[in-house]
CSV table of C-alpha atoms in Angstrom, one decimal:
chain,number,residue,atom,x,y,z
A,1,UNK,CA,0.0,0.0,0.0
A,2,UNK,CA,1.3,3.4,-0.7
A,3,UNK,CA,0.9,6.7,0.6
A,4,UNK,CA,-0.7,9.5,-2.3
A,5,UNK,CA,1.5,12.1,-0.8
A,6,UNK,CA,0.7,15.7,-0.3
A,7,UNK,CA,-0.7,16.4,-3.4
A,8,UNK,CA,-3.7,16.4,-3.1
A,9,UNK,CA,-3.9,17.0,0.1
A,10,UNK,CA,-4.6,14.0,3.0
A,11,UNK,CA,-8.0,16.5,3.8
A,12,UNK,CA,-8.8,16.3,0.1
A,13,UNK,CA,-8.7,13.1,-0.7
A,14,UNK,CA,-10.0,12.1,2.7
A,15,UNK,CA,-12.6,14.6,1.9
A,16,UNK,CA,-13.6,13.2,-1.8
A,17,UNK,CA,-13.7,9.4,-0.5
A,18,UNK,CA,-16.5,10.8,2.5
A,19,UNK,CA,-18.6,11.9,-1.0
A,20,UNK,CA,-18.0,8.5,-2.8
A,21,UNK,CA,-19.0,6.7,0.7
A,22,UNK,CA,-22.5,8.9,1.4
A,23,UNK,CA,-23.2,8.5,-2.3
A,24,UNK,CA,-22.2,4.7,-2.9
A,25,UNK,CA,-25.2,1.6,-3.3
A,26,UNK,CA,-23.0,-0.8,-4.1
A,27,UNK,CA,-24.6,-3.6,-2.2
A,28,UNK,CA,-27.8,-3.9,-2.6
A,29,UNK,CA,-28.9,-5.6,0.5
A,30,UNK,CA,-27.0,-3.2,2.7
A,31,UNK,CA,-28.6,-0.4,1.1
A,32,UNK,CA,-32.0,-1.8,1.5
A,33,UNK,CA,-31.5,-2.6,5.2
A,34,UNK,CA,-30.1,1.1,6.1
A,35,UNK,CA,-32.8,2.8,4.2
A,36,UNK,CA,-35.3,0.6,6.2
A,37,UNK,CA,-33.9,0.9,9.4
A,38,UNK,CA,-34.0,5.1,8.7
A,39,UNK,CA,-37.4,5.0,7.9
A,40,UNK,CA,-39.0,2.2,10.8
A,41,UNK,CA,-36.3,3.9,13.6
A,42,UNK,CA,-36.4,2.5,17.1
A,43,UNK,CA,-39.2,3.7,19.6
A,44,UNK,CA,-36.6,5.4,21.3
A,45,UNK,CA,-35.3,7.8,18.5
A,46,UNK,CA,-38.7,8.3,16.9
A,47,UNK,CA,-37.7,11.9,16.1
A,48,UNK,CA,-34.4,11.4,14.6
A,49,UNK,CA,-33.7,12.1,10.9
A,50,UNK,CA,-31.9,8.7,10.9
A,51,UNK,CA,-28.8,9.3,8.4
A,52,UNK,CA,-29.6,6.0,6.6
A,53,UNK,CA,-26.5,6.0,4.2
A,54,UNK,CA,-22.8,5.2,4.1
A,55,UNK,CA,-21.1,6.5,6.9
A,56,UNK,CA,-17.3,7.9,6.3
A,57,UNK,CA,-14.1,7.9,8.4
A,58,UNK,CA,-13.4,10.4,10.4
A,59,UNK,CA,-10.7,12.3,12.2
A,60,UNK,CA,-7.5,14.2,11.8
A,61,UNK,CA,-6.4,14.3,8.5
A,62,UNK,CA,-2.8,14.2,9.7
A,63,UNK,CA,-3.4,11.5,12.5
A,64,UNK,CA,-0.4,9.3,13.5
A,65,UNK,CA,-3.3,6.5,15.0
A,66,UNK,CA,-6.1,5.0,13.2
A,67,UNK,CA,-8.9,2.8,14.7
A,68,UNK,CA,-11.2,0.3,12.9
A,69,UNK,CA,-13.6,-1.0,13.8
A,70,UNK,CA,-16.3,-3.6,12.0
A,71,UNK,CA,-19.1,-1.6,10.8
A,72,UNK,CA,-21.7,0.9,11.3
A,73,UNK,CA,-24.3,0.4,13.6
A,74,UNK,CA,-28.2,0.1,12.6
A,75,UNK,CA,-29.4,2.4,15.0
A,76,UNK,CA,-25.9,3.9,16.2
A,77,UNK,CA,-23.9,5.2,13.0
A,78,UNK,CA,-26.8,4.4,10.5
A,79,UNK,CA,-28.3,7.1,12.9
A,80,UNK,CA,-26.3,9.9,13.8
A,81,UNK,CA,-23.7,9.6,10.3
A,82,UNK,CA,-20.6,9.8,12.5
A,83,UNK,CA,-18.5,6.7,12.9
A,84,UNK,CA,-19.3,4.7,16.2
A,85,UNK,CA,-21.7,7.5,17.4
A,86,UNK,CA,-25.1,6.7,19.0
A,87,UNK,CA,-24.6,3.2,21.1
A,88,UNK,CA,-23.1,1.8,23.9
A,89,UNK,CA,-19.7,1.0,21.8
A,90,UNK,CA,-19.7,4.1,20.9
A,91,UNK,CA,-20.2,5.7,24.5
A,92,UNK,CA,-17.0,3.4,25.5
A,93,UNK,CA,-15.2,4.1,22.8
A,94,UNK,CA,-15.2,8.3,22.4
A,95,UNK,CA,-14.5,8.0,26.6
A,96,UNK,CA,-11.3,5.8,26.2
A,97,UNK,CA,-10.5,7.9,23.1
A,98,UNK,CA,-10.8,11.1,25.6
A,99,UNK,CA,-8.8,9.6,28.3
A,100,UNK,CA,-6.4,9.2,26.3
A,101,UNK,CA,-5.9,12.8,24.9
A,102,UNK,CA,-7.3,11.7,20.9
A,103,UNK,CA,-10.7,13.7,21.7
A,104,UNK,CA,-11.8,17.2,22.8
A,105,UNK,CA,-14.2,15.5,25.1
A,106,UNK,CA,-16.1,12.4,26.3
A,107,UNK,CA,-19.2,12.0,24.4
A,108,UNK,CA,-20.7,12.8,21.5
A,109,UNK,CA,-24.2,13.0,20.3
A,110,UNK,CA,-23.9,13.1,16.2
A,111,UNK,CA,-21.8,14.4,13.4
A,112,UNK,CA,-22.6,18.0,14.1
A,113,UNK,CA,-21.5,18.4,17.4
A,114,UNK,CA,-18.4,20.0,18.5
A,115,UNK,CA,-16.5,16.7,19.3
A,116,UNK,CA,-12.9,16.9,17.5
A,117,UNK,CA,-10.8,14.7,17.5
A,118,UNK,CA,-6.6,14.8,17.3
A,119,UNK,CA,-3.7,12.6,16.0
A,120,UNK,CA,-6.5,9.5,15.3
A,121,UNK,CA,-8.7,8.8,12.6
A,122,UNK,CA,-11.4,6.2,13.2
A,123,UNK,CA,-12.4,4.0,10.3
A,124,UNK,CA,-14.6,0.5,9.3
A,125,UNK,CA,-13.7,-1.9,6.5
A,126,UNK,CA,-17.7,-1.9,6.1
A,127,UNK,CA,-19.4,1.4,5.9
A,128,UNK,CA,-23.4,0.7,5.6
A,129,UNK,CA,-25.0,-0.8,8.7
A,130,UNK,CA,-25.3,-4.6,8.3
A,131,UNK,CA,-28.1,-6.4,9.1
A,132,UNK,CA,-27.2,-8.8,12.5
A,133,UNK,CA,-23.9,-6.8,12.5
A,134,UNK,CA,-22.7,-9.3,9.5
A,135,UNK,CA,-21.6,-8.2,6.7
A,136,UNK,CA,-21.3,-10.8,3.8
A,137,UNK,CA,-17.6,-11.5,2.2
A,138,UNK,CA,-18.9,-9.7,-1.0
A,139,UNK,CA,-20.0,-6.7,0.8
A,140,UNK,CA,-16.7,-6.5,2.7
A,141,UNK,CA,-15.1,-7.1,-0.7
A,142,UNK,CA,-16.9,-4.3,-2.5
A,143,UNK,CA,-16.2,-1.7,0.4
A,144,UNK,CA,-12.9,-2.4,1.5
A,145,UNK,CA,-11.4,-0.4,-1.3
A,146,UNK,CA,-12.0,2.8,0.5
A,147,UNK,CA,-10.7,2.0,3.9
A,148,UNK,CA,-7.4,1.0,1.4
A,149,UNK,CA,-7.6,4.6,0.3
A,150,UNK,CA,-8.1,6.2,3.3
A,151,UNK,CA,-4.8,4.1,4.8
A,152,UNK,CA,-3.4,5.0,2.0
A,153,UNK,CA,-4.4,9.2,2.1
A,154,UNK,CA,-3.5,8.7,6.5
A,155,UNK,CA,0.4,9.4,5.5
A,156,UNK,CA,1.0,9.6,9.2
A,157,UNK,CA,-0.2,6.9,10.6
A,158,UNK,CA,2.3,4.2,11.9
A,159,UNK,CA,-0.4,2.4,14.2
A,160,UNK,CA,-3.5,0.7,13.2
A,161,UNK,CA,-6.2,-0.2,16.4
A,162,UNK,CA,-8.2,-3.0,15.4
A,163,UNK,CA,-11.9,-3.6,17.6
A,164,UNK,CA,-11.9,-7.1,16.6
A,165,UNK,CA,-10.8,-9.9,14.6
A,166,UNK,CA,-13.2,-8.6,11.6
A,167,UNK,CA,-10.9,-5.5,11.2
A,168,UNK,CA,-7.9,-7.7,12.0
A,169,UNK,CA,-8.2,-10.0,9.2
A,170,UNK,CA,-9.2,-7.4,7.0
A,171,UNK,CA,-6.1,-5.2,7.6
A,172,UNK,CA,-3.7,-8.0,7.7
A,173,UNK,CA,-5.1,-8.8,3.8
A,174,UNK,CA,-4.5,-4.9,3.5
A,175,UNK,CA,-0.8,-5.1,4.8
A,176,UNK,CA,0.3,-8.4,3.6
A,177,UNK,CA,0.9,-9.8,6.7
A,178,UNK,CA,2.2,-13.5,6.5
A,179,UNK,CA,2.5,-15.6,8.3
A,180,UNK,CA,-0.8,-14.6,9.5
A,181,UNK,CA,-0.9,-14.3,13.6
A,182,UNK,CA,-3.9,-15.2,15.2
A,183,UNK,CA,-6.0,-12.1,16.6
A,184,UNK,CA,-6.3,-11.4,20.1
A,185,UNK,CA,-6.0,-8.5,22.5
A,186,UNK,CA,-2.8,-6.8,22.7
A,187,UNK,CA,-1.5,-8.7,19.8
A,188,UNK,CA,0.9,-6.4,17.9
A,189,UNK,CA,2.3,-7.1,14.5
A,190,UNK,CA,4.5,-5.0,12.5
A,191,UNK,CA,4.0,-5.0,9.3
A,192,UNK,CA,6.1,-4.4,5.9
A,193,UNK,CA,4.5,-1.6,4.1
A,194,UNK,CA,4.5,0.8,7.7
A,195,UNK,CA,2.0,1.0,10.1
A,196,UNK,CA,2.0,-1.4,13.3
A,197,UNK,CA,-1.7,-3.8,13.5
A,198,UNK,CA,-2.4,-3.4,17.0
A,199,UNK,CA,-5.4,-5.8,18.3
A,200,UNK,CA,-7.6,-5.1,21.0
A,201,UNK,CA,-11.5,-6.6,21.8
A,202,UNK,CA,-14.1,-4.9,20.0
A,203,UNK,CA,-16.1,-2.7,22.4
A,204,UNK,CA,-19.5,-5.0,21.7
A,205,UNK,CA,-22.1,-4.8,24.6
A,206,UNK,CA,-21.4,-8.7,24.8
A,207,UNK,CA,-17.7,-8.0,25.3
A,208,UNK,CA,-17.8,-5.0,27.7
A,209,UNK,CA,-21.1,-6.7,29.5
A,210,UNK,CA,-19.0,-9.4,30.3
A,211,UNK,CA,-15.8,-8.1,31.6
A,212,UNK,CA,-13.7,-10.2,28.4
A,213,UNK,CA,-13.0,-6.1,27.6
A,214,UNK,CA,-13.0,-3.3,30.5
A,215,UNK,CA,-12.1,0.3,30.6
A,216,UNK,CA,-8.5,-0.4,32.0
A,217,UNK,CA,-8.0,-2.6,28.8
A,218,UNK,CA,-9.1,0.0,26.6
A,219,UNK,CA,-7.2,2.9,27.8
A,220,UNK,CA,-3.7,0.3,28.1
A,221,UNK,CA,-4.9,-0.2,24.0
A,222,UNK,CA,-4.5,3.6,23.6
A,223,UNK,CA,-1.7,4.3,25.2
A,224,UNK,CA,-0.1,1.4,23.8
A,225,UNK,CA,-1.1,3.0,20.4
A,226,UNK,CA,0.4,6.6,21.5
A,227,UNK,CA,4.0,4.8,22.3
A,228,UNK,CA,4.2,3.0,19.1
A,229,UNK,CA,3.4,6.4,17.8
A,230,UNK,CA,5.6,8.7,19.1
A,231,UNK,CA,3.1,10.7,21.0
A,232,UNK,CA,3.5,12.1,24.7
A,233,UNK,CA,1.7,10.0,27.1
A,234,UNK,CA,-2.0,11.8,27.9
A,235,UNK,CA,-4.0,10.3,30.6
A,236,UNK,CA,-7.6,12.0,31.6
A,237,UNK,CA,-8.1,8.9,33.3
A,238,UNK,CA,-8.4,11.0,36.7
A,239,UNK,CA,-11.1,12.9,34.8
A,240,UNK,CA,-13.1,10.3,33.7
């Protein structure tokens, strides 16, 4: 994988890929089950103007960390339109993230509020909402081209977070990795072509519900990620 450079821009082309995501009905099914969820909505968010489309990346342009996750959620991302926003993952994620220095505060609410976020840049190989969180191979296939471009636009990165073995896999196909390790938390691998795959649990109500990920884990995940980086430690963790 190679880096475009500064021309363009890392904000332009990051920019340009957002458009081709929003725009993009690619997969038929996905698109059928986001426009649906949109327009049923759970009880709960009855007067939300679900987003109901691809949902981009998001982030610093120039971050040295990028996170990935699996996909958006039905009525989390698929909601709000800002990666990882609007569900309990989401709520655990943006706090870690904020611990950790990456975000201008703990929680946020949708893509138009003033969250910003610094040094990180927080991805999906899949980005329509999947029905039963599973995303087919040939839906993976036929989307994974833009999180290959957005790698690709992140010159700065040199660490990759992965929530999950989904991600994992996904990235290690991206980098080229082989021998393939096994996925687990903590697992690091180092890769040819530059940045470092980093593996940590994904932050799924059944993993956080059941203590197989806590907060302590997360924040060791992101200032893990911030050494292999470069970056002065940051810990809010006092805070928060």
């Amino acid at each position: 994988m190679t880096s475009t450079g500064s021309d363009p821009s890392s904000a332009e082309v990051l920019a340009q890929i957002e458009t081709e995501i929003v725009a993009c009905r690619a997969c038929p099914r996905l698109v059928e089950w986001r426009e649906r969820v949109a327009r049923e909505k759970r009880a709960a968010f009855a007067d939300w103007d679900y987003w109901g489309r691809g949902v981009p990346g998001w982030g610093d342009p120039q971050a040295s960390v990028a996170v990935v996750g699996l996909a958006p959620a039905a009525h989390g991302a698929n909601r709000t339109g800002r990666m990882f926003c609007g569900d309990r993952s989401g709520e655990w994620l943006y706090r870690a993230l904020w611990r950790a220095g990456f975000a201008s505060q703990s929680h946020t609410e949708s893509r138009d509020d003033d969250m910003v976020l610094s040094d990180v840049w927080i991805t999906s190989p899949v980005h329509c909402a999947p029905p039963d969180n599973k995303p087919t191979i040939t839906e993976r296939d036929n989307c994974v081209g833009y999180l290959e471009r957005e790698l690709a636009a992140l010159s700065n990165v040199s660490v990759v977070v992965s929530l999950g073995g989904f991600g994992f896999s996904v990235l290690a196909r991206l980098f080229d990795v082989s021998p393939r390790p096994r996925f687990g938390h903590g697992v690091e691998v180092a890769t040819a072509a530059g940045p470092t795959i980093l593996g940590c649990y994904h932050v799924s109500q059944q993993n956080t519900f059941t203590g197989r990920l806590t907060e302590n884990m997360l924040d060791d995940t992101f200032a893990r990620a911030r050494a292999i980086a470069g970056l002065a430690a940051h810990d809010n963790r006092a805070r928060g």
